[in-house]
Short mmCIF file of C-alpha atoms and ligand atoms in Angstrom, two decimals:
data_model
loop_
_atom_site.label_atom_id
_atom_site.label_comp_id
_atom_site.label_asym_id
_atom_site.label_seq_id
_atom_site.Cartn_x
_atom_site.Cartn_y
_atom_site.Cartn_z
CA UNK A 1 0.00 0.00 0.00
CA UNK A 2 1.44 3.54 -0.92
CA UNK A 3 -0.11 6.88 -0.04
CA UNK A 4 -0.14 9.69 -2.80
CA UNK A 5 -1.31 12.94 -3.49
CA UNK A 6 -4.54 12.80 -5.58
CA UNK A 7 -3.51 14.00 -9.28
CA UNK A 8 -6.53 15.58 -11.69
CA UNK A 9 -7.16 12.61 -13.74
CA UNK A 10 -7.88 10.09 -10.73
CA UNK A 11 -10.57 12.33 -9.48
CA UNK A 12 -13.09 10.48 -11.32
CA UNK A 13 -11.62 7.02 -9.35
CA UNK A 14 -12.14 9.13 -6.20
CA UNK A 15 -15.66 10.24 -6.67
CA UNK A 16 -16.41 6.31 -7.68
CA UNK A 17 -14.42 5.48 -4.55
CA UNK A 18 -16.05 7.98 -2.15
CA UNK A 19 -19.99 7.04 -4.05
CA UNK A 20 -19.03 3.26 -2.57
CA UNK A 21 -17.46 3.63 1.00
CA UNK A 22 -18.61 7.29 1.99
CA UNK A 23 -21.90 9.09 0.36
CA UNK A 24 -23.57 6.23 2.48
CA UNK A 25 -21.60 4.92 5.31
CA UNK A 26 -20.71 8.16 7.12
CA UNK A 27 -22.31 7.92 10.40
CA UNK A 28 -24.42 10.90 9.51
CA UNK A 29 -24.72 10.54 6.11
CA UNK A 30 -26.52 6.64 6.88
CA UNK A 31 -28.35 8.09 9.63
CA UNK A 32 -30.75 10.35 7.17
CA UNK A 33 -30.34 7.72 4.64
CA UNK A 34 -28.69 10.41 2.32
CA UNK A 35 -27.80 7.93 -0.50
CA UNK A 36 -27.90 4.03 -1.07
CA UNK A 37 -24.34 2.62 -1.55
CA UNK A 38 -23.09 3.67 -5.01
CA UNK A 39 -25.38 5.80 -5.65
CA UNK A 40 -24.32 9.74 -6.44
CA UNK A 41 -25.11 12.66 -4.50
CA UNK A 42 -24.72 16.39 -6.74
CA UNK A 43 -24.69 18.12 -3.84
CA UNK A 44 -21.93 15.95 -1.69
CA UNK A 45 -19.71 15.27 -4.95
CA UNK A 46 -19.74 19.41 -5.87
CA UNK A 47 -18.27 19.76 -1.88
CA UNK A 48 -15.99 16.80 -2.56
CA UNK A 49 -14.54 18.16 -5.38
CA UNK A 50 -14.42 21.59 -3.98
CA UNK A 51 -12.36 19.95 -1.76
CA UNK A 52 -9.83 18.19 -3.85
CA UNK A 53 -9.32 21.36 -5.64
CA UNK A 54 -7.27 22.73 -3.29
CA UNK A 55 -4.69 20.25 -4.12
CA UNK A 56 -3.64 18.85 -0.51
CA UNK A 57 -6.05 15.66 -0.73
CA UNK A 58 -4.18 11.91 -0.46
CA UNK A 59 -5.05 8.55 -1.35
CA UNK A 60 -3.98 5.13 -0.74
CA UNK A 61 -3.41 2.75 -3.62
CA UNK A 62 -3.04 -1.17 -3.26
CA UNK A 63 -0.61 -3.41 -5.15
CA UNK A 64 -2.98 -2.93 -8.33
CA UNK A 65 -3.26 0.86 -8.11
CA UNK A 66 -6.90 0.09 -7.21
CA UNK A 67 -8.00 2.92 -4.32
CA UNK A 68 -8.26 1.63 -1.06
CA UNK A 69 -9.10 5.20 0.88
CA UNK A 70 -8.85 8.61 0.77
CA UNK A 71 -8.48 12.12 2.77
CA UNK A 72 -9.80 15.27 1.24
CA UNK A 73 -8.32 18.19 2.81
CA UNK A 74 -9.19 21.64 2.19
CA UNK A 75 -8.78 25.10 3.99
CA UNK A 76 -10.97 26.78 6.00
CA UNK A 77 -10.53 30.59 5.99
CA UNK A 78 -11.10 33.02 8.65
CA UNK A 79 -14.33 35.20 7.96
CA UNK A 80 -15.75 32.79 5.43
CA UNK A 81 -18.68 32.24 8.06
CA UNK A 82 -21.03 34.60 6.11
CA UNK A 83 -20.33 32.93 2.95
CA UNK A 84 -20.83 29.56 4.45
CA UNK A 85 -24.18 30.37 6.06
CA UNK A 86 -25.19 31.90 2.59
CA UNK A 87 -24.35 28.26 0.82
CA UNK A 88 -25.84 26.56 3.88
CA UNK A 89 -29.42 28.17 3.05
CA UNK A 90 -28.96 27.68 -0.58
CA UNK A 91 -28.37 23.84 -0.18
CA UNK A 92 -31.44 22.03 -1.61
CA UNK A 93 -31.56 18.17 -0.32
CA UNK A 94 -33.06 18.63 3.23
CA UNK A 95 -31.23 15.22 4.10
CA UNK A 96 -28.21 17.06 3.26
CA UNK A 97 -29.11 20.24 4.78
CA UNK A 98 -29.59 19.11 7.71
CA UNK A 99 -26.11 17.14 7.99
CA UNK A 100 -24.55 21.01 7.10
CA UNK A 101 -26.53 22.89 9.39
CA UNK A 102 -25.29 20.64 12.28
CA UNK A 103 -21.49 21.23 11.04
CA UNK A 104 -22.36 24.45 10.90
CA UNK A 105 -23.57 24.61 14.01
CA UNK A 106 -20.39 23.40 15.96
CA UNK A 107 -18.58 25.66 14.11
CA UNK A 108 -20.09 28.52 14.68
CA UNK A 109 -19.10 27.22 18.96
CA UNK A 110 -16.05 27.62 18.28
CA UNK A 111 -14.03 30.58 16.05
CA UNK A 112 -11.08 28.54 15.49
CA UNK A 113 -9.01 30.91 13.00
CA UNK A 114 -9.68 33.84 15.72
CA UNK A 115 -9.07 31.37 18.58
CA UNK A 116 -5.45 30.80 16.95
CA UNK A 117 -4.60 34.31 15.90
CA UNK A 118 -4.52 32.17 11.97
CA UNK A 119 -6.04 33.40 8.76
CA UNK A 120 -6.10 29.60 7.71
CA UNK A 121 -6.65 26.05 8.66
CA UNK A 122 -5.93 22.80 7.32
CA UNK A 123 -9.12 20.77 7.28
CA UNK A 124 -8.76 17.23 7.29
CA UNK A 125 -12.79 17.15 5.65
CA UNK A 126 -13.30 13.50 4.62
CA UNK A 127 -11.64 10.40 5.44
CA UNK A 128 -12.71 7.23 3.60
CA UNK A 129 -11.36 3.99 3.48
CA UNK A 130 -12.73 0.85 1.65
CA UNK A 131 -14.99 -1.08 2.96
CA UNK A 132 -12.75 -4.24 2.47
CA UNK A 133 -10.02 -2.19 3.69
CA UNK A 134 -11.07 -1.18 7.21
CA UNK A 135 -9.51 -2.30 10.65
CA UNK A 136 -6.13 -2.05 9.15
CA UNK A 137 -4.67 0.84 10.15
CA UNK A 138 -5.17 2.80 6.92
CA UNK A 139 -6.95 5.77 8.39
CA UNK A 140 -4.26 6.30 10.43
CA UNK A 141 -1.79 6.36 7.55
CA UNK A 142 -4.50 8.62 5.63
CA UNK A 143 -4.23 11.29 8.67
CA UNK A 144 -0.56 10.85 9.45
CA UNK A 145 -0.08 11.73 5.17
CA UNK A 146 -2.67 14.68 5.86
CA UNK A 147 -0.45 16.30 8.55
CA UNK A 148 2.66 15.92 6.97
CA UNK A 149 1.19 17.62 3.54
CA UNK A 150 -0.16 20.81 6.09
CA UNK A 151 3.13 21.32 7.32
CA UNK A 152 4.59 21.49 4.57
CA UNK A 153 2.11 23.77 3.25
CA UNK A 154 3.31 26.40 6.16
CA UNK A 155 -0.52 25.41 8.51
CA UNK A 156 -0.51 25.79 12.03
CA UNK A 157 -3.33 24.44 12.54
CA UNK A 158 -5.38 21.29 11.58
CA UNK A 159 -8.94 20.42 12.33
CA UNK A 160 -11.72 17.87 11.84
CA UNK A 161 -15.65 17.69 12.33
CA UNK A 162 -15.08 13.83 13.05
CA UNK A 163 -18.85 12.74 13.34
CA UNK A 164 -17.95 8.80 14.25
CA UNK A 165 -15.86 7.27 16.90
CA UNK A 166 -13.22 5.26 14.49
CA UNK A 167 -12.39 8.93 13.17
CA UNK A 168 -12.17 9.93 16.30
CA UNK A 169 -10.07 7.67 17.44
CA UNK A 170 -7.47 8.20 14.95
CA UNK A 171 -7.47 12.07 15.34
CA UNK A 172 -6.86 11.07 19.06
CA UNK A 173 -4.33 8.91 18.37
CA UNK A 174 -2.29 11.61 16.50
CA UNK A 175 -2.69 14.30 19.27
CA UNK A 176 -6.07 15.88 18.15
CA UNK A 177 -7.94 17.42 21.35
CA UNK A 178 -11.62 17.51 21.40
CA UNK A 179 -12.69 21.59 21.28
CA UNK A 180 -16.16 21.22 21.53
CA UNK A 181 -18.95 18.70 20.60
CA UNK A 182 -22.55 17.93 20.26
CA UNK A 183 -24.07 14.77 21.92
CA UNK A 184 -25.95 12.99 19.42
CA UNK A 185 -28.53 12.49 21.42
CA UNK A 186 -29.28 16.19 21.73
CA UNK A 187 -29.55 15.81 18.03
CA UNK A 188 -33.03 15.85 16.43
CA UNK A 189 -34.08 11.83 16.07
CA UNK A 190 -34.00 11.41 12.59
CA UNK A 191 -30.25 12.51 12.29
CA UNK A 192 -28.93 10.74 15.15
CA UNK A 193 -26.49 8.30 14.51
CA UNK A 194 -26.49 4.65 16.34
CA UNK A 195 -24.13 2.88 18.57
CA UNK A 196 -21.37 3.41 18.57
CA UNK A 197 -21.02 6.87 18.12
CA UNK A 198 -21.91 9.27 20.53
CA UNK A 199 -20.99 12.87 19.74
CA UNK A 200 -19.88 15.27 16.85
CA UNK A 201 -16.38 16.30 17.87
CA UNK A 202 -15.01 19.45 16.74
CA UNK A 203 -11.12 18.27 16.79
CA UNK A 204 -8.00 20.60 16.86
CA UNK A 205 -4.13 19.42 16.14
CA UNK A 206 -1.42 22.60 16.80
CA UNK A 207 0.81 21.39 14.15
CA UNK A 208 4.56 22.27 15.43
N1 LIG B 1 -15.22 -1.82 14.78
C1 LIG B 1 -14.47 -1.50 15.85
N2 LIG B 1 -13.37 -0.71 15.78
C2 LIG B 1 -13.03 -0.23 14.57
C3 LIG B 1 -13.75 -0.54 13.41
C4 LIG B 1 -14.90 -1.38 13.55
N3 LIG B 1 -15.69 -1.68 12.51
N4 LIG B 1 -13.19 0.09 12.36
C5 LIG B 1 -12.14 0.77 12.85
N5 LIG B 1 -12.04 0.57 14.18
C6 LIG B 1 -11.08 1.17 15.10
C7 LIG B 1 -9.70 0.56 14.95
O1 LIG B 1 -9.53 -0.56 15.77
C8 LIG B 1 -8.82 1.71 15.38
O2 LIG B 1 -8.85 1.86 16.78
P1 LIG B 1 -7.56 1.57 17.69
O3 LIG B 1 -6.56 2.59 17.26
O4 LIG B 1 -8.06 1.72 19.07
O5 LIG B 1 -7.14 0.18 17.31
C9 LIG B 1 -9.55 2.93 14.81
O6 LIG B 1 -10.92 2.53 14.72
C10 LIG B 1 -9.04 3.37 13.46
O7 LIG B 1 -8.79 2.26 12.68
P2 LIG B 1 -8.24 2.29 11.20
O8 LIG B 1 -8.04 0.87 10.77
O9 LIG B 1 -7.10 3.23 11.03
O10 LIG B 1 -9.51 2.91 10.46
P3 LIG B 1 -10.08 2.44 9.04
O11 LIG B 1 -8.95 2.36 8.08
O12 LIG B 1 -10.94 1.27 9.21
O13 LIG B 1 -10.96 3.73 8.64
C11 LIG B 1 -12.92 5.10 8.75
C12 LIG B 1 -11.84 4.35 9.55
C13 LIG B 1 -12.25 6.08 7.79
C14 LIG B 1 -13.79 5.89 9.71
C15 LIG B 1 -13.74 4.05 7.94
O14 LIG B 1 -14.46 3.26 8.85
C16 LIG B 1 -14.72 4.68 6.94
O15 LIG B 1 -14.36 4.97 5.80
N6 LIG B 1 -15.98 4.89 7.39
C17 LIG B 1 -17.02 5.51 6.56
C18 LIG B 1 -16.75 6.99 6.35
C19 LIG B 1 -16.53 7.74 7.66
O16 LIG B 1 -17.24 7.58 8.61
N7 LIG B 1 -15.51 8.63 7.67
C20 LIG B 1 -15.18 9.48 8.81
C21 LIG B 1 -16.11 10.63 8.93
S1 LIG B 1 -15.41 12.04 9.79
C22 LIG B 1 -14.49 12.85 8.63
O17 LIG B 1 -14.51 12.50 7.47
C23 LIG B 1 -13.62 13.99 9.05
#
């Protein structure tokens, strides 16, 4: 297994990738029932590859260049809350909606560029591995890749919305700290996700 940075022309393998192990399976994503495995979300692929745009994404490849997992990372930028609320409200799946307006939500607890006297953050924003894949270690090699590629872009600071507790666990595992969270089960029913995860975690790394 080798980790890489994402070039253009594989972003088509990534979407297919992400369509099969992450439109459906993110905790939140399966709890609304956003998409059936496979299947393609407009909304969710336009923010993925918003994402990958900003050219600090990685992927995992196996022995037959076949991709076993991904991270998108993109920036976050101080006083982009105004823009993001604007998108927020123009976002037309409810499903989907609703998933924002609860990342949006922590968020807004929590003024992280202002908190760290930064103009910009590395966000690690999805982490996907295969579902044949999993248990093996390869998110932590996906996050490990992830902080090494915002140092060297000059970050200070990396974060995460990590919405399950495998995520979690890795960000912990690599120094993360929790900043603030939301209990899912203060979260309206039909976007609560089951056992085991318990909480949204807003999670901060001070990269050094
Ligand atoms: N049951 C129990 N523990 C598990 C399981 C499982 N099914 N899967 C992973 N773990 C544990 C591992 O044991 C490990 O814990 P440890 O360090 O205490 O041993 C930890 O979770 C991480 O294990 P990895 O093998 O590195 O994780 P993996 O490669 O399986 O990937 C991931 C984890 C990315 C969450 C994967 O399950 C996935 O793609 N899920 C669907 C998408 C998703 O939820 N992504 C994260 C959303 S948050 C965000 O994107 C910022």
């Amino acid at each position: 297994l080798r980790c890489l940075p994402v070039p253009k022309r594989r972003y088509d393998e990534v979407m297919a990738h992400l369509r099969l192990n992450f439109f459906a399976d993110e905790p939140l994503n399966r709890a609304v029932g956003l998409c059936k495995r496979g299947e393609n979300h407009l909304e969710l692929e336009k923010h993925c590859l918003a994402t990958l745009a900003s050219r600090m994404s990685c992927m995992i490849v196996d022995e037959n260049d076949k991709i076993a997992g991904t991270a998108l990372n993109g920036i976050v930028k101080r006083g982009e809350r105004d823009e993001n609320e604007r998108r927020l409200a123009e976002l037309r799946d409810p499903k989907f909606k609703s998933i924002f307006a609860l990342l949006f939500k922590i968020n807004e607890k929590c003024d992280i560029p202002n908190k760290y006297g930064v103009d910009e953050i590395f966000e690690c924003r999805i982490l996907s591995v295969d579902e044949s894949f999993r248990g093996r270690g390869l998110a932590n090699l996906l996050v490990e890749n992830s902080i090494r590629i915002a140092k060297s872009n000059g970050f200070k600071i990396m974060k995460a919305d990590a919405t399950g507790l495998f995520s979690q666990k890795v960000f912990l595992k690599y120094d993360f700290n929790v900043i603030t969270e939301i209990p899912y089960s203060d979260v309206e029913p039909s976007l609560r996700p089951g056992p085991p995860h318990k909480a949204l975690k807003l999670m901060v790394k001070i990269l050094n």
